[in-house]
GROMACS .gro file of C-alpha atoms in nm:
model
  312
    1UNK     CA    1  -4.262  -5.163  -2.518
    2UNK     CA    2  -4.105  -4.876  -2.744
    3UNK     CA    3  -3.779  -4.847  -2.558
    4UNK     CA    4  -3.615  -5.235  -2.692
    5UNK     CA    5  -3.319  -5.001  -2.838
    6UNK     CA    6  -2.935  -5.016  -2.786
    7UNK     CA    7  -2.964  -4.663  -2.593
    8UNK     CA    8  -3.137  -4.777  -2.336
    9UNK     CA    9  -2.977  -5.103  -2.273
   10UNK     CA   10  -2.649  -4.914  -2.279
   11UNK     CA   11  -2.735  -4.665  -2.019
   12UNK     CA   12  -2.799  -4.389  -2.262
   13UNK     CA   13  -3.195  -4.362  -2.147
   14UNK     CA   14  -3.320  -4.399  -1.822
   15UNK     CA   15  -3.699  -4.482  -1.802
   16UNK     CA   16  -3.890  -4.391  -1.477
   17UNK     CA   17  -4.294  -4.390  -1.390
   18UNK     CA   18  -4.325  -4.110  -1.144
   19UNK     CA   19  -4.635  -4.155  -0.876
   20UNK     CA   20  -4.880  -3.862  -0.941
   21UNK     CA   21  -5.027  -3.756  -0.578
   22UNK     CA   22  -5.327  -3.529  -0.820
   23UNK     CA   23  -5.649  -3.664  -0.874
   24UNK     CA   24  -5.676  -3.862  -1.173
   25UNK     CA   25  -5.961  -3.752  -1.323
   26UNK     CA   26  -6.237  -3.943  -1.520
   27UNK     CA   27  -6.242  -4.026  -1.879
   28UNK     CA   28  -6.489  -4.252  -2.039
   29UNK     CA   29  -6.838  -4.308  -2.179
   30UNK     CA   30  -7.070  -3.994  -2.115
   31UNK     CA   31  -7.417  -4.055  -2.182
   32UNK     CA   32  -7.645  -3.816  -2.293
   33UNK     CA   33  -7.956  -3.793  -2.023
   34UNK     CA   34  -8.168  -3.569  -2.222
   35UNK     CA   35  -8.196  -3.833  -2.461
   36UNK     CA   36  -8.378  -4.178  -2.486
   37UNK     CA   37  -8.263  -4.444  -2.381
   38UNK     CA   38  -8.013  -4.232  -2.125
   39UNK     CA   39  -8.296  -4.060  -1.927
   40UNK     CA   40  -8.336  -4.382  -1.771
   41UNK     CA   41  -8.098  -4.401  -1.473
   42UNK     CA   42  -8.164  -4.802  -1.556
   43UNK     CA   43  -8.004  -4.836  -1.902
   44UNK     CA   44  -7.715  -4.639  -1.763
   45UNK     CA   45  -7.644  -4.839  -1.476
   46UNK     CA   46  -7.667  -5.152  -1.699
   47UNK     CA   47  -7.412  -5.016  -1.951
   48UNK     CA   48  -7.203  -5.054  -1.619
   49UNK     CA   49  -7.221  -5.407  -1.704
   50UNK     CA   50  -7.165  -5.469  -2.023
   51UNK     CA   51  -6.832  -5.325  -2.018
   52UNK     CA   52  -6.540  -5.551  -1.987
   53UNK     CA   53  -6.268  -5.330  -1.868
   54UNK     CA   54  -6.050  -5.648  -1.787
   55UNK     CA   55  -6.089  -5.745  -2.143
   56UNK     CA   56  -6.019  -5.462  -2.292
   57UNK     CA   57  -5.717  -5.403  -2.054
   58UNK     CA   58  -5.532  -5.694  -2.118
   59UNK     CA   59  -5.634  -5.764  -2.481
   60UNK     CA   60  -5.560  -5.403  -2.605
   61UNK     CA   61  -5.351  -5.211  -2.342
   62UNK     CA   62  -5.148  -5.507  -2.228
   63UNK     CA   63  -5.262  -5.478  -1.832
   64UNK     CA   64  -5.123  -5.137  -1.791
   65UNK     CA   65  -5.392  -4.967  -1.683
   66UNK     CA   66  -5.635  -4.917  -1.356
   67UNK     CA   67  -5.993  -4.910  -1.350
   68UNK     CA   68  -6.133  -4.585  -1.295
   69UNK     CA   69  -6.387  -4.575  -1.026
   70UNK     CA   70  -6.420  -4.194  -0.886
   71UNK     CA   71  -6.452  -3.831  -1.055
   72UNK     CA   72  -6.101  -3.760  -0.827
   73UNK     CA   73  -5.990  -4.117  -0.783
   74UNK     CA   74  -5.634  -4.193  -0.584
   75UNK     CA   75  -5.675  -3.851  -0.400
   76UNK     CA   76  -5.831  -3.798  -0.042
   77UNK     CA   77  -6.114  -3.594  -0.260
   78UNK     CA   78  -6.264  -3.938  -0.379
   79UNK     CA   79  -6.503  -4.089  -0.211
   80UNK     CA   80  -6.364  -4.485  -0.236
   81UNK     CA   81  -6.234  -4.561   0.112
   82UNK     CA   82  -6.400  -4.285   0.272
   83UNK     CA   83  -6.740  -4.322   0.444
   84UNK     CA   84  -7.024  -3.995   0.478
   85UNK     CA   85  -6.915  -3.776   0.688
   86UNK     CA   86  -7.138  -3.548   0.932
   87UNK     CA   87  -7.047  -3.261   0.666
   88UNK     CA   88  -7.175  -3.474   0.402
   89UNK     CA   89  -7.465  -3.591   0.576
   90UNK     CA   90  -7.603  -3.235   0.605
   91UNK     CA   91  -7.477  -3.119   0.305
   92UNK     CA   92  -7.687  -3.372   0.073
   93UNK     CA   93  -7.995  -3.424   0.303
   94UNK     CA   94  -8.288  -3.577   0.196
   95UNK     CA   95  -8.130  -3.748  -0.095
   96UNK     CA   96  -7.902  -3.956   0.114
   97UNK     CA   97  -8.154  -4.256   0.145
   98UNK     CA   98  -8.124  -4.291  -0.237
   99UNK     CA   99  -7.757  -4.360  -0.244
  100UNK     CA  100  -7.641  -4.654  -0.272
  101UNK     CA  101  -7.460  -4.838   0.052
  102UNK     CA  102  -7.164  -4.909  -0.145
  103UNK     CA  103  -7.159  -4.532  -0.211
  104UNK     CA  104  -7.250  -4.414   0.101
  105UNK     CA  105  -7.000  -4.588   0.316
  106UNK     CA  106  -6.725  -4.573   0.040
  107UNK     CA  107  -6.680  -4.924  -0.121
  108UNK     CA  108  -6.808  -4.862  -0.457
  109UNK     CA  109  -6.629  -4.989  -0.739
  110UNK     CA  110  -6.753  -5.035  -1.112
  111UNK     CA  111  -6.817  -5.412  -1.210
  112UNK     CA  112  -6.565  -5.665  -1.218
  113UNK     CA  113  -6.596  -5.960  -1.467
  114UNK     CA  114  -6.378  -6.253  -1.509
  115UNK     CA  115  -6.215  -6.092  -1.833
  116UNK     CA  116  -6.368  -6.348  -2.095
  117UNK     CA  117  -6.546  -6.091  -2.279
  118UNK     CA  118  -6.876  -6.303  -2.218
  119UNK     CA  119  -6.935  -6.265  -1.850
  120UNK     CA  120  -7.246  -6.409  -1.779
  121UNK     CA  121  -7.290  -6.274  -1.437
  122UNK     CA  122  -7.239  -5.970  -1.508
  123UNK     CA  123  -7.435  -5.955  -1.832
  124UNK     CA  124  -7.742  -6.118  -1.594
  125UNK     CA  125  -7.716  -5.804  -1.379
  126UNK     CA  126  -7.804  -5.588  -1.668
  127UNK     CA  127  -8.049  -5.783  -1.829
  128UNK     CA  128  -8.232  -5.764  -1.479
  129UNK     CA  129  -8.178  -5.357  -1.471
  130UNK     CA  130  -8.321  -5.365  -1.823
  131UNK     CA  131  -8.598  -5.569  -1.697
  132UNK     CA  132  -8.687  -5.319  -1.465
  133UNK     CA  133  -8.694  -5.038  -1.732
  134UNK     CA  134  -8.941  -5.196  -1.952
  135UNK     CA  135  -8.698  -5.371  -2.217
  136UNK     CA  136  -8.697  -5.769  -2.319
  137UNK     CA  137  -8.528  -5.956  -2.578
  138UNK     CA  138  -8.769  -6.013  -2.842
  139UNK     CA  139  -8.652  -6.146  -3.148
  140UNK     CA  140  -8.318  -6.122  -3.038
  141UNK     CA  141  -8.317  -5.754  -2.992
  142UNK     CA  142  -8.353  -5.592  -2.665
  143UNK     CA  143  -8.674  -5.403  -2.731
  144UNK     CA  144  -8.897  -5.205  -2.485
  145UNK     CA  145  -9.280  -5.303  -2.401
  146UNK     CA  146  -9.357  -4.996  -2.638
  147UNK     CA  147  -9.175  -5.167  -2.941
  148UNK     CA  148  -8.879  -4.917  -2.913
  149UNK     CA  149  -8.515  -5.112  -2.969
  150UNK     CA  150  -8.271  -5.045  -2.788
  151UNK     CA  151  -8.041  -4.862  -2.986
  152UNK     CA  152  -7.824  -4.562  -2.958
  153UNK     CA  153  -7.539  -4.401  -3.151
  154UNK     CA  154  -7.148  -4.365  -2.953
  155UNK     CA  155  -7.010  -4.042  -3.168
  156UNK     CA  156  -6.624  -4.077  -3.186
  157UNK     CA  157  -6.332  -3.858  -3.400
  158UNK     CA  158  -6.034  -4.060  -3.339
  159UNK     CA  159  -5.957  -4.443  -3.446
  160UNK     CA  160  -5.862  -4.538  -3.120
  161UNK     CA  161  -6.216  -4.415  -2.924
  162UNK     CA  162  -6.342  -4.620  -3.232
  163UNK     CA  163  -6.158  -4.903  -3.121
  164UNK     CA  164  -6.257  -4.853  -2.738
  165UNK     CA  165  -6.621  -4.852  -2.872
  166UNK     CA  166  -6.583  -5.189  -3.069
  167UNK     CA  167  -6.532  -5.375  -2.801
  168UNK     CA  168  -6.784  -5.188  -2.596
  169UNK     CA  169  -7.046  -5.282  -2.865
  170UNK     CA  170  -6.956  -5.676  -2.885
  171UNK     CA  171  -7.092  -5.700  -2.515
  172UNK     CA  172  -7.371  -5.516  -2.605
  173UNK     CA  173  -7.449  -5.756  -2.922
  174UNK     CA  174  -7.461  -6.029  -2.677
  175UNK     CA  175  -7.761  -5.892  -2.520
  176UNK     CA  176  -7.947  -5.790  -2.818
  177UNK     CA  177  -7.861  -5.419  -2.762
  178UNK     CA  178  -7.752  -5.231  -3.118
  179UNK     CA  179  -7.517  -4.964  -3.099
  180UNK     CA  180  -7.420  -4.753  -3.396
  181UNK     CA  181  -7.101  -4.601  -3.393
  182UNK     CA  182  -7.043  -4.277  -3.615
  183UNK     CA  183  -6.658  -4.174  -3.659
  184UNK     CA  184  -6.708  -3.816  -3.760
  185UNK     CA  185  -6.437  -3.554  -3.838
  186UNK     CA  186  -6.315  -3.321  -3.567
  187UNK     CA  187  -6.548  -3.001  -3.697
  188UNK     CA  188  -6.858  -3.218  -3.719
  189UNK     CA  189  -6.796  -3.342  -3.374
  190UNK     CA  190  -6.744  -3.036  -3.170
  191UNK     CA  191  -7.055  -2.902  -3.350
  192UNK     CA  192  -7.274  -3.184  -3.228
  193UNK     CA  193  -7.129  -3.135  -2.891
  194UNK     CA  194  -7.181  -2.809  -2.897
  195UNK     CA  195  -7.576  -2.828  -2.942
  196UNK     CA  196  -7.562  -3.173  -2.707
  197UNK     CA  197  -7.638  -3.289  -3.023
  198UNK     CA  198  -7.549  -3.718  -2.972
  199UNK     CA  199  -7.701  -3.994  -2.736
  200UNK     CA  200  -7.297  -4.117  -2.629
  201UNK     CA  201  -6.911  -4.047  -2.652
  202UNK     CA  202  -6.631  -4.085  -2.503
  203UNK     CA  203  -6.445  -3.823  -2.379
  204UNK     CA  204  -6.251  -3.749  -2.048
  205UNK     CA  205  -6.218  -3.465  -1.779
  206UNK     CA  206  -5.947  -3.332  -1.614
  207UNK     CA  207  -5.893  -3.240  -1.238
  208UNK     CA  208  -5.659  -3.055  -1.064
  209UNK     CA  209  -5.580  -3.102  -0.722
  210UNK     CA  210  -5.771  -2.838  -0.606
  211UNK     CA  211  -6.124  -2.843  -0.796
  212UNK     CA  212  -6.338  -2.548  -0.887
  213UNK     CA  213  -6.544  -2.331  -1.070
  214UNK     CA  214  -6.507  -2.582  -1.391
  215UNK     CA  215  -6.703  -2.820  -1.184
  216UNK     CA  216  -6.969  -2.586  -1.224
  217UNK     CA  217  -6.939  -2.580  -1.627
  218UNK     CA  218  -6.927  -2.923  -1.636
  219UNK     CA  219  -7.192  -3.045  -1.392
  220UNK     CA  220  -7.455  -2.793  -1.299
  221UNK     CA  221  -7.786  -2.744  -1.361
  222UNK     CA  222  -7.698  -2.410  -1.515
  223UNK     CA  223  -7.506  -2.514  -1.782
  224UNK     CA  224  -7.721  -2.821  -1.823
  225UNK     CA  225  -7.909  -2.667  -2.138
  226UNK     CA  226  -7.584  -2.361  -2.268
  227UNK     CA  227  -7.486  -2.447  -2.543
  228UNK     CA  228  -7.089  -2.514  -2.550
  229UNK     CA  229  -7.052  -2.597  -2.181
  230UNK     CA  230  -6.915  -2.924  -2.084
  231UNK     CA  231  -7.246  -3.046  -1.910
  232UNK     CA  232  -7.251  -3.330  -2.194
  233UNK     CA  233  -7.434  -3.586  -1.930
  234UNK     CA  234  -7.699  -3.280  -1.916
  235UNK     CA  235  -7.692  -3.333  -1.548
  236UNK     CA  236  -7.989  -3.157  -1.352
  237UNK     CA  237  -7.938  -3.225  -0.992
  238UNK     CA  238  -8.056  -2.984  -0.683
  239UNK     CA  239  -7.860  -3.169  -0.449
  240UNK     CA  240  -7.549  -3.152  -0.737
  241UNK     CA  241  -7.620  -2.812  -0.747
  242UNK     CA  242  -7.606  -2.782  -0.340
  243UNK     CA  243  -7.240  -2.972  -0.354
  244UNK     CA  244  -7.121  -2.713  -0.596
  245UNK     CA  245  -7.250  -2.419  -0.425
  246UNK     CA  246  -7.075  -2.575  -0.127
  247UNK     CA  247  -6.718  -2.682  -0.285
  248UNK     CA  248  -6.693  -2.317  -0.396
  249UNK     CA  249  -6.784  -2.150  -0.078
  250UNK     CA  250  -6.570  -2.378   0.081
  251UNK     CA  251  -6.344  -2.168   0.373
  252UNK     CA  252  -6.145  -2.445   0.528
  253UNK     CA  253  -6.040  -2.798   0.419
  254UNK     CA  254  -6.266  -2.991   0.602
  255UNK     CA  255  -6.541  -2.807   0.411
  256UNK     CA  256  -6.373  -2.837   0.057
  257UNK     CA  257  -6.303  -3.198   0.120
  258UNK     CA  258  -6.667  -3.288   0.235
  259UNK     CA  259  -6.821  -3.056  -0.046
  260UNK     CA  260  -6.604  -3.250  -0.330
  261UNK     CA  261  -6.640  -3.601  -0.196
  262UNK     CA  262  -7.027  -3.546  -0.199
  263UNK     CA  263  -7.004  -3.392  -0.543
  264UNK     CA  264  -6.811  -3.742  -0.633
  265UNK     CA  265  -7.075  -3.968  -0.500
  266UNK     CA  266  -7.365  -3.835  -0.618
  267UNK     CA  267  -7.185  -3.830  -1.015
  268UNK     CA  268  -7.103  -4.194  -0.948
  269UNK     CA  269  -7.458  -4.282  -0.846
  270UNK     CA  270  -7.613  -4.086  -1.103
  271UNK     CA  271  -7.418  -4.324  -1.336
  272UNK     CA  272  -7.367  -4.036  -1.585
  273UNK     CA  273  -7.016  -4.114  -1.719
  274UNK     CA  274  -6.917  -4.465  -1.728
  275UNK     CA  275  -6.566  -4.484  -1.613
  276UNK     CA  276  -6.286  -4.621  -1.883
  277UNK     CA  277  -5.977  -4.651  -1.699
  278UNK     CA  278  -5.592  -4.420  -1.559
  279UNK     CA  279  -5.226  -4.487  -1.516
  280UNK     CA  280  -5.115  -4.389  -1.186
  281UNK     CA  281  -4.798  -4.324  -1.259
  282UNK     CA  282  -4.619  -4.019  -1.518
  283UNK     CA  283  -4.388  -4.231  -1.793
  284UNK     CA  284  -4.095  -4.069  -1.874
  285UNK     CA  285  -3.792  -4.127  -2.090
  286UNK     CA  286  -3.486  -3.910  -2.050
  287UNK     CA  287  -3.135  -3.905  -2.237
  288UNK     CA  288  -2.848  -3.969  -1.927
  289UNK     CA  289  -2.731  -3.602  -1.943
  290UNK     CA  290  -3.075  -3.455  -1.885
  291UNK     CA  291  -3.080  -3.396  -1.486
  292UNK     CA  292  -3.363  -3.385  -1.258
  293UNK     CA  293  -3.412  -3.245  -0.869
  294UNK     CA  294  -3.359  -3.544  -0.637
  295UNK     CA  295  -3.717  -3.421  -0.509
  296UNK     CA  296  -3.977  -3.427  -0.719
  297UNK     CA  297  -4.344  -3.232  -0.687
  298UNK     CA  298  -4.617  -3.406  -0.558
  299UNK     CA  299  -4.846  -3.351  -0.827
  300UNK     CA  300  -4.731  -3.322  -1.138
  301UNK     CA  301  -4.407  -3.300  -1.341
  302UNK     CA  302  -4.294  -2.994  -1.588
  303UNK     CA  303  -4.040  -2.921  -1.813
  304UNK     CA  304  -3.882  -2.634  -1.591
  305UNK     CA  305  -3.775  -2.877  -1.365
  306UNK     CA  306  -3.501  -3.069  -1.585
  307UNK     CA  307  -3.122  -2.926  -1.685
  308UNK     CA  308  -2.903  -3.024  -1.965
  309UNK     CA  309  -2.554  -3.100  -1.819
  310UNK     CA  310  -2.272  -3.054  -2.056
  311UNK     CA  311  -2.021  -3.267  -1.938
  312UNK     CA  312  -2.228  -3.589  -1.915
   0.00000   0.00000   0.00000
């Protein structure tokens, strides 16, 4: 909705969205396990609830965007649309009966609500995970049988996470839950992350389409406790671990596929990140004399692939 100028309507600017065949990556709430109330696999999976992507996508971001529901989502590295396979199977063992169905046989999606920005069935879903973890409304604040609230701080550095947040925190209002959020300059903020110093933020990863050893930096049980890694979720997982080891080892594409779609479901069922949202396509704007190749690469676009010709 920038482009309303003569130029374009005169055939000066042409505007495309390219597909992107790469994996889109994640971006979105990361909560901080080594912290109360995010050590409780519970809380997280209710926070699944309480956000209202289809509020926030139409009120804010005028419907452009797709829900993000995989770690490699719109790639055949995700695990949506793609049952276990035998590979799988044996690579995550034991742990397999604690996955989810919807995970296991590839249907998992986040949430859906009706976009109202009070949807009760969805907000009844968490209250009933909360349930289970020991927390009530009492006094209308959701408080745990120990007397703890349930309250937690979202650390952001830019206005717009702040205004993601907002609306993240209205839902949670409605339940009695009583987030803080702390905009904090950029130093500050990469200090605190730095020491895993914050119970929740919002920040994003991005994948390639061929994942490796940063999977490792950002996942593992290894860098779980270094400081300056990108292990915010301080994820401590064996059978995590096992995936990794795998993905890397890896020898033929069969066996990098399996490793990384394993890797995916177990992040999605750990509920460590809670997914914000992507745009499947690349926007771009060019002037009319700017050329591009008639074929384009699958995965990405650069600016060594456009020409300036003169007599256009």
């Amino acid at each position: 909705n920038g482009y309303d100028i003569p130029a374009l309507r005169e055939g000066r600017i042409e505007r495309r969205a390219v597909p992107i065949n790469a994996p889109k990556g994640m971006s979105g709430f990361i909560f901080n396990t080594r912290r109360v109330p995010f050590s409780d696999i519970r809380v997280r999976e209710a926070m699944f609830s309480l956000f209202d992507f289809e509020w926030l996508n139409a009120n804010l971001f005028s419907g452009v965007y797709r829900r993000t529901g995989s770690f490699f989502d719109e790639s055949d590295l995700s695990f949506r649309g793609n049952p276990l396979s035998a590979r799988e199977i044996a690579l995550v063992g034991p742990e397999l009966a604690a996955l989810p169905p919807a995970i296991r046989d590839g249907s998992g999606a986040p949430p859906k609500t009706d976009g109202s920005g009070r949807d009760r069935t969805v907000m009844r879903r968490a209250i009933e995970l909360l349930r289970e973890a020991g927390y009530a409304i009492r006094e209308g604040g959701m408080t745990h049988s120990g007397g703890q609230p349930l309250a937690f701080e979202i650390l952001v550095t830019t206005r717009e996470k702040a205004r993601i947040a907002l609306a993240f925190a209205d839902t949670l209002r409605q339940v009695g839950i009583r987030p803080n959020i702390r905009l904090v300059d950029s130093s500050q903020y990469w200090a605190r992350l730095k020491d895993k110093l914050f119970d929740c933020i919002i920040e994003g990863f991005v994948v390639g389409a061929s994942p490796g050893q940063e999977q490792v930096n950002r996942w593992s049980s290894i860098a779980a406790d270094q400081p300056g890694t990108l292990n915010w979720a301080g994820v401590r997982s064996p059978v995590v671990d096992r995936a990794l080891s795998a993905l890397l080892a890896a020898r033929s594409r069969e066996d990098f596929t399996a490793s990384v779609r394993a890797l995916d479901r177990l992040l999605v069922a750990g509920h460590y990140v809670l997914p914000l949202y992507h745009l499947s396509e690349r926007w771009l704007a060019r002037w009319s004399h700017i050329r591009w190749p008639e074929r384009l690469p699958r995965y990405d676009l650069t600016v060594e692939l456009f020409w300036f010709e003169a007599n256009r």
